[in-house]
Coordinates of C-alpha atoms and ligand atoms in Angstrom, one line a residue:
M816 CA 52.3 8.1 53.3
N817 CA 48.9 9.1 52.1
I818 CA 46.4 7.1 54.2
L819 CA 42.7 6.6 53.7
V820 CA 41.0 5.9 57.0
T821 CA 37.5 4.4 56.5
G822 CA 35.3 5.0 59.6
G823 CA 37.7 7.7 60.6
A824 CA 34.8 9.7 62.0
G825 CA 34.1 7.0 64.5
Y826 CA 35.5 6.2 67.9
I827 CA 38.6 4.1 67.1
G828 CA 39.1 5.5 63.6
S829 CA 39.2 9.1 64.8
H830 CA 41.8 8.4 67.4
A831 CA 43.9 6.4 64.9
A832 CA 43.7 9.3 62.4
R833 CA 45.1 11.6 65.0
R834 CA 48.0 9.2 65.7
L835 CA 48.7 8.8 62.0
E836 CA 48.9 12.6 61.6
A837 CA 51.1 12.9 64.7
A838 CA 53.5 10.4 63.0
G839 CA 53.6 12.6 59.9
H840 CA 51.2 10.9 57.5
E841 CA 48.7 12.6 55.3
V842 CA 45.3 11.4 56.4
W843 CA 41.9 11.3 54.5
I844 CA 38.8 10.1 56.2
Y845 CA 36.2 8.2 54.3
D846 CA 33.0 7.9 56.3
N847 CA 29.2 7.9 55.6
L848 CA 28.5 9.4 59.0
S849 CA 25.9 6.7 59.8
Q850 CA 27.7 6.3 63.1
G851 CA 30.6 8.7 62.9
H852 CA 30.7 12.4 63.7
R853 CA 31.8 15.2 61.4
S854 CA 33.4 17.1 64.3
A855 CA 35.6 14.1 65.1
C856 CA 37.4 14.7 61.8
R857 CA 40.0 17.4 61.2
Q858 CA 38.5 20.1 59.0
G859 CA 38.7 19.6 55.2
R860 CA 39.8 15.9 55.6
L861 CA 36.4 14.2 55.5
I862 CA 35.2 12.5 52.3
E863 CA 31.6 11.8 52.9
G864 CA 30.9 8.5 51.1
D865 CA 29.7 5.0 51.4
L866 CA 31.8 1.9 51.1
H867 CA 29.3 0.4 48.7
D868 CA 30.1 3.3 46.3
G869 CA 33.0 1.6 44.5
E870 CA 33.3 4.5 42.0
L871 CA 33.8 7.1 44.6
L872 CA 36.2 4.9 46.5
E873 CA 38.3 4.3 43.4
S874 CA 38.4 8.0 42.4
T875 CA 39.3 8.9 46.0
L876 CA 42.1 6.4 46.1
K877 CA 43.5 7.7 42.8
D878 CA 42.9 11.5 43.3
K879 CA 44.4 11.5 46.8
Q880 CA 47.3 9.2 45.7
I881 CA 46.5 6.9 48.6
D882 CA 49.3 4.5 49.6
A883 CA 47.5 2.5 52.2
V884 CA 44.0 2.0 53.7
M885 CA 43.1 1.6 57.3
H886 CA 39.7 0.1 57.5
F887 CA 37.6 0.8 60.7
A888 CA 34.2 1.3 59.1
A889 CA 32.1 -1.6 60.5
F890 CA 29.3 -2.4 62.9
A891 CA 30.6 -4.0 66.1
L892 CA 27.8 -5.0 68.4
V893 CA 27.7 -8.7 69.2
G894 CA 24.1 -8.7 70.3
E895 CA 22.8 -6.7 67.3
S896 CA 24.7 -9.0 65.0
V897 CA 22.8 -12.0 66.4
T898 CA 19.4 -10.3 65.9
D899 CA 20.2 -8.6 62.6
P900 CA 22.9 -10.6 60.8
A901 CA 22.1 -9.2 57.4
K902 CA 23.2 -5.7 58.5
Y903 CA 26.5 -7.2 59.6
Y904 CA 27.1 -9.2 56.5
Q905 CA 26.2 -6.3 54.2
N906 CA 28.3 -3.7 56.0
N907 CA 31.2 -5.7 57.4
V908 CA 31.6 -8.2 54.5
V909 CA 30.0 -6.8 51.3
A910 CA 31.2 -3.3 51.9
A911 CA 34.7 -4.4 52.8
L912 CA 34.9 -6.4 49.6
S913 CA 33.7 -3.4 47.6
L914 CA 36.6 -1.5 49.2
L915 CA 39.1 -4.3 48.4
E916 CA 37.9 -4.3 44.8
A917 CA 38.2 -0.5 44.5
M918 CA 41.8 -0.8 45.9
R919 CA 42.6 -3.5 43.3
R920 CA 41.4 -1.2 40.5
A921 CA 43.3 1.8 41.9
D922 CA 46.4 -0.4 42.5
V923 CA 46.5 0.3 46.3
R924 CA 47.5 -2.8 48.1
R925 CA 48.4 -2.0 51.7
F926 CA 45.7 -2.6 54.2
V927 CA 45.4 -2.4 58.0
F928 CA 42.3 -4.2 59.2
S929 CA 40.4 -3.7 62.4
S930 CA 39.7 -7.2 63.4
T931 CA 38.6 -8.6 66.7
T932 CA 39.1 -11.1 69.5
A933 CA 35.5 -12.1 68.6
T934 CA 37.0 -14.1 65.8
Y935 CA 38.2 -16.6 68.4
G936 CA 34.8 -17.2 69.8
A937 CA 34.9 -18.7 73.3
P938 CA 38.6 -19.6 73.4
E939 CA 40.0 -22.6 75.3
T940 CA 43.1 -20.9 76.7
I941 CA 43.4 -17.5 78.4
P942 CA 45.3 -15.4 77.6
I943 CA 44.5 -15.9 73.9
T944 CA 47.4 -16.2 71.5
E945 CA 47.3 -16.1 67.7
Q946 CA 47.6 -19.9 67.7
E947 CA 44.1 -20.2 69.1
V948 CA 41.6 -21.6 66.6
Q949 CA 39.3 -18.9 65.2
R950 CA 35.9 -20.3 65.8
P951 CA 33.5 -17.3 66.1
I952 CA 30.3 -17.8 68.1
N953 CA 28.3 -14.8 66.7
P954 CA 27.8 -13.2 63.3
Y955 CA 29.9 -10.2 64.2
G956 CA 33.0 -12.5 64.7
F957 CA 32.2 -14.4 61.5
T958 CA 32.0 -11.2 59.4
K959 CA 35.5 -10.1 60.6
L960 CA 36.9 -13.6 60.0
V961 CA 35.6 -13.6 56.5
V962 CA 37.4 -10.4 55.7
E963 CA 40.6 -11.7 57.3
Q964 CA 40.3 -14.7 55.0
A965 CA 39.7 -12.5 52.0
L966 CA 42.8 -10.5 52.8
A967 CA 44.9 -13.7 53.0
D968 CA 43.6 -14.7 49.6
Y969 CA 44.1 -11.2 48.1
A970 CA 47.7 -11.2 49.5
A971 CA 48.4 -14.6 47.8
A972 CA 46.7 -13.9 44.5
Y973 CA 47.0 -10.1 44.0
G974 CA 50.0 -9.2 46.1
F975 CA 48.2 -7.3 48.8
G976 CA 50.0 -6.7 52.1
Y977 CA 48.0 -6.4 55.3
A978 CA 47.9 -6.4 59.0
A979 CA 44.8 -7.9 60.7
L980 CA 44.8 -6.4 64.2
R981 CA 42.6 -8.3 66.6
Y982 CA 41.7 -6.3 69.6
F983 CA 39.1 -6.5 72.2
N984 CA 37.7 -3.7 74.3
A985 CA 38.9 -0.3 73.1
A986 CA 38.4 2.2 76.0
G987 CA 39.3 5.7 77.1
A988 CA 39.8 8.9 75.0
A989 CA 42.5 11.2 73.7
T990 CA 44.1 13.2 76.5
T991 CA 43.2 16.4 74.6
G992 CA 39.6 15.8 75.7
D993 CA 38.1 16.8 72.3
I994 CA 37.4 13.4 70.8
G995 CA 36.0 10.3 72.5
E996 CA 33.4 7.6 72.5
D997 CA 29.9 8.6 71.4
H998 CA 27.5 5.8 70.2
D999 CA 23.8 6.2 69.8
P1000 CA 22.4 4.2 71.5
E1001 CA 25.4 3.6 73.8
S1002 CA 25.9 -0.1 74.7
H1003 CA 29.5 -0.2 76.0
L1004 CA 30.2 -0.7 79.6
I1005 CA 32.5 2.2 80.5
P1006 CA 30.4 5.0 78.8
I1007 CA 27.2 3.6 80.3
V1008 CA 28.7 3.6 83.8
L1009 CA 30.0 7.1 83.3
Q1010 CA 26.5 8.2 82.2
V1011 CA 25.3 7.1 85.6
A1012 CA 27.9 9.3 87.2
L1013 CA 26.7 12.2 84.9
G1014 CA 23.1 11.6 86.2
Q1015 CA 21.9 10.5 82.8
R1016 CA 21.0 7.0 84.0
D1017 CA 19.8 5.8 87.3
Q1018 CA 22.0 2.7 87.6
I1019 CA 24.2 0.3 85.8
T1020 CA 22.9 -3.2 85.1
I1021 CA 25.5 -5.9 85.4
F1022 CA 24.8 -8.5 82.8
G1023 CA 25.2 -11.6 84.9
D1024 CA 27.1 -12.2 88.1
D1025 CA 27.1 -16.0 87.9
Y1026 CA 30.0 -16.5 85.5
P1027 CA 32.9 -18.8 86.5
T1028 CA 35.2 -15.8 87.3
P1029 CA 36.5 -14.6 90.8
D1030 CA 33.7 -12.0 91.3
G1031 CA 31.1 -13.7 89.0
T1032 CA 31.2 -10.9 86.3
C1033 CA 32.7 -11.1 82.9
I1034 CA 36.4 -10.3 82.4
R1035 CA 37.6 -8.3 79.5
D1036 CA 40.9 -6.8 78.3
Y1037 CA 40.4 -3.0 78.1
I1038 CA 43.0 -1.3 75.9
H1039 CA 43.4 2.5 75.6
V1040 CA 42.2 3.7 72.2
D1041 CA 45.5 5.7 71.7
D1042 CA 47.5 2.6 72.4
L1043 CA 45.5 0.9 69.7
G1044 CA 46.1 3.8 67.3
D1045 CA 49.8 3.7 67.9
A1046 CA 49.9 -0.1 67.1
H1047 CA 48.0 0.6 63.9
V1048 CA 50.6 3.3 62.9
L1049 CA 53.5 0.8 63.6
A1050 CA 51.8 -2.0 61.8
L1051 CA 51.5 0.1 58.7
Q1052 CA 55.3 0.3 58.5
K1053 CA 55.7 -3.5 58.9
I1054 CA 53.4 -4.5 56.0
E1055 CA 55.0 -6.4 53.2
L1056 CA 53.3 -6.9 49.9
G1057 CA 52.2 -10.4 49.3
A1058 CA 52.1 -11.2 53.1
G1059 CA 49.9 -10.7 56.1
L1060 CA 50.4 -10.1 59.8
Q1061 CA 47.8 -11.2 62.3
M1062 CA 48.2 -9.9 65.8
N1063 CA 46.3 -9.5 69.0
L1064 CA 46.3 -6.1 70.7
G1065 CA 45.5 -5.9 74.3
T1066 CA 47.2 -5.2 77.6
G1067 CA 47.2 -8.8 78.8
R1068 CA 45.4 -7.8 81.9
G1069 CA 41.8 -8.7 82.6
T1070 CA 39.3 -6.5 84.4
S1071 CA 35.9 -7.6 85.5
V1072 CA 32.6 -5.7 85.1
R1073 CA 32.6 -5.0 88.9
E1074 CA 36.2 -3.8 88.8
I1075 CA 35.3 -1.3 86.0
I1076 CA 32.4 0.0 88.0
D1077 CA 34.7 0.4 91.1
A1078 CA 37.3 2.2 89.0
C1079 CA 34.5 4.6 87.7
R1080 CA 33.5 5.2 91.3
Q1081 CA 37.0 6.1 92.2
V1082 CA 37.5 8.4 89.3
T1083 CA 34.2 10.2 89.4
G1084 CA 33.5 10.2 93.2
H1085 CA 29.9 9.2 92.3
K1086 CA 28.4 6.2 94.1
I1087 CA 27.1 4.7 90.9
P1088 CA 24.2 2.4 91.9
E1089 CA 24.2 -1.1 90.4
T1090 CA 21.8 -3.8 89.8
I1091 CA 22.2 -7.4 88.6
G1092 CA 20.5 -8.4 85.3
R1093 CA 20.5 -11.4 83.1
R1094 CA 23.5 -12.6 81.1
R1095 CA 23.7 -11.0 77.7
P1096 CA 23.6 -13.6 74.9
G1097 CA 27.0 -14.2 73.2
D1098 CA 29.2 -13.0 76.1
P1099 CA 32.0 -15.4 76.9
P1100 CA 33.1 -15.3 80.6
E1101 CA 36.7 -14.1 79.9
L1102 CA 38.6 -12.6 77.1
V1103 CA 42.2 -11.5 77.6
A1104 CA 44.6 -11.1 74.8
D1105 CA 48.2 -12.3 74.8
S1106 CA 49.7 -9.5 72.7
S1107 CA 53.4 -10.5 73.0
L1108 CA 53.6 -11.1 69.2
A1109 CA 52.5 -7.5 68.5
Q1110 CA 54.9 -6.2 71.2
K1111 CA 57.8 -8.0 69.5
T1112 CA 56.8 -7.5 65.9
L1113 CA 55.9 -3.8 66.2
D1114 CA 58.2 -2.9 69.0
W1115 CA 55.1 -1.6 70.8
A1116 CA 53.8 -1.7 74.3
P1117 CA 50.6 -0.2 75.7
R1118 CA 51.3 2.9 77.7
Y1119 CA 48.2 2.4 79.7
T1120 CA 48.4 -0.8 81.7
E1121 CA 46.0 0.0 84.6
I1122 CA 42.3 0.5 84.3
Q1123 CA 42.0 3.7 86.4
P1124 CA 44.1 6.0 84.1
I1125 CA 42.1 4.7 81.2
V1126 CA 38.8 5.5 82.9
E1127 CA 40.2 9.0 83.8
T1128 CA 40.7 9.8 80.1
A1129 CA 37.2 8.5 79.3
W1130 CA 35.8 10.6 82.2
R1131 CA 37.5 13.8 80.9
W1132 CA 35.7 13.3 77.5
H1133 CA 32.3 12.5 79.0
H1134 CA 32.5 15.2 81.6
L1135 CA 33.5 17.9 79.0
H1136 CA 30.9 16.5 76.4
P1137 CA 28.0 15.1 78.4
R1138 CA 26.0 14.9 75.2
G1139 CA 28.8 13.7 73.1
Y1140 CA 29.4 15.5 69.8
E1141 CA 25.8 16.5 69.4
Ligands
LIG877 N1 28.2 -5.0 80.4 C1 27.3 -4.9 81.5 N2 26.4 -4.0 81.5 C2 26.2 -3.1 80.5 C3 27.1 -3.1 79.3 C4 28.0 -4.1 79.3 O1 27.4 -5.7 82.4 O2 25.3 -2.2 80.5 C5 29.2 -6.0 80.3 C6 29.1 -7.0 79.1 O3 28.2 -8.1 79.4 C7 30.5 -7.4 79.0 C8 31.3 -6.2 79.4 O4 30.4 -5.4 80.2 O5 30.9 -8.5 79.8 C9 31.9 -5.4 78.3 O6 30.8 -5.1 77.4 P1 30.9 -4.1 76.2 O7 29.5 -4.0 75.5 O8 31.5 -2.8 76.7 O9 32.0 -4.6 75.2 P2 32.1 -6.1 74.5 O10 32.8 -7.0 75.5 O11 30.7 -6.5 74.1 O12 32.9 -5.8 73.3

């Protein structure tokens, strides 16, 4: 298939683009490079454009004879979404609707959507299944839920087919070592801890050690970015027009902040000093996905089930590219 990957110059999108190419698809990347990196894209495959530019989107979809869109272009920081919700509603909702409308005009109706466990808010039951009520507790989660709802409505009314993939903490990097995580400023736990090991930061601040978890720090489900990419490739094949799939993607295993820091110490051999800070607003104590539905539906299973090998791939990237893509 000819696939348009929005946000394909970003962290998850660039890895998914690689997996799509490995599966034999023709990939075009659509990215405004506000967060993404030109050198994360294969040469000649980047269309530099904004999602608000409906005309460019429409002509791209037509010219490249696109069969399906994978939509990664979005902002994804919970804290920032609380302080600057307008940015999130503009980019994650308005821009996504601009994309859906361009698709409607170009008669492209297959869509894989990068959704999130944040649509569940602070869930009652762990691990989280797709039966859990979606009740977001921050604007980021709301923006993703709005798009999920729009997709359901576009499927019913206009015959779109889609997969909404709800994942939590993407982590690690391609084993090739040439693409990886590079945000500016960086706010994610694993890259920050590895920056301490690189000598770029003095210590890691743990955001709260008084949560109701065994070691008092937050528990998350860290899934390798290539496992995510593979699930996206498989989901594409399962899409049926007029219907939607909603699936969690995770490993089913929770890892605490302290366990992440320990894994980074093991992998890097650096002592990684830590300090305890205040809780970060909007952080639920524990989020672990039950991804048995995805495993069954897609005949997929994460290849990385332990945290240390995930951190090893992240370390390879950060070690080889201490300043990211530059
Ligand atoms: N975290 C932390 N210190 C940091 C960055 C993150 O203690 O400098 C914690 C954060 O509170 C959360 C976990 O690490 O419990 C993962 O945070 P991250 O920002 O990587 O991903 P999120 O869970 O927000 O998607």
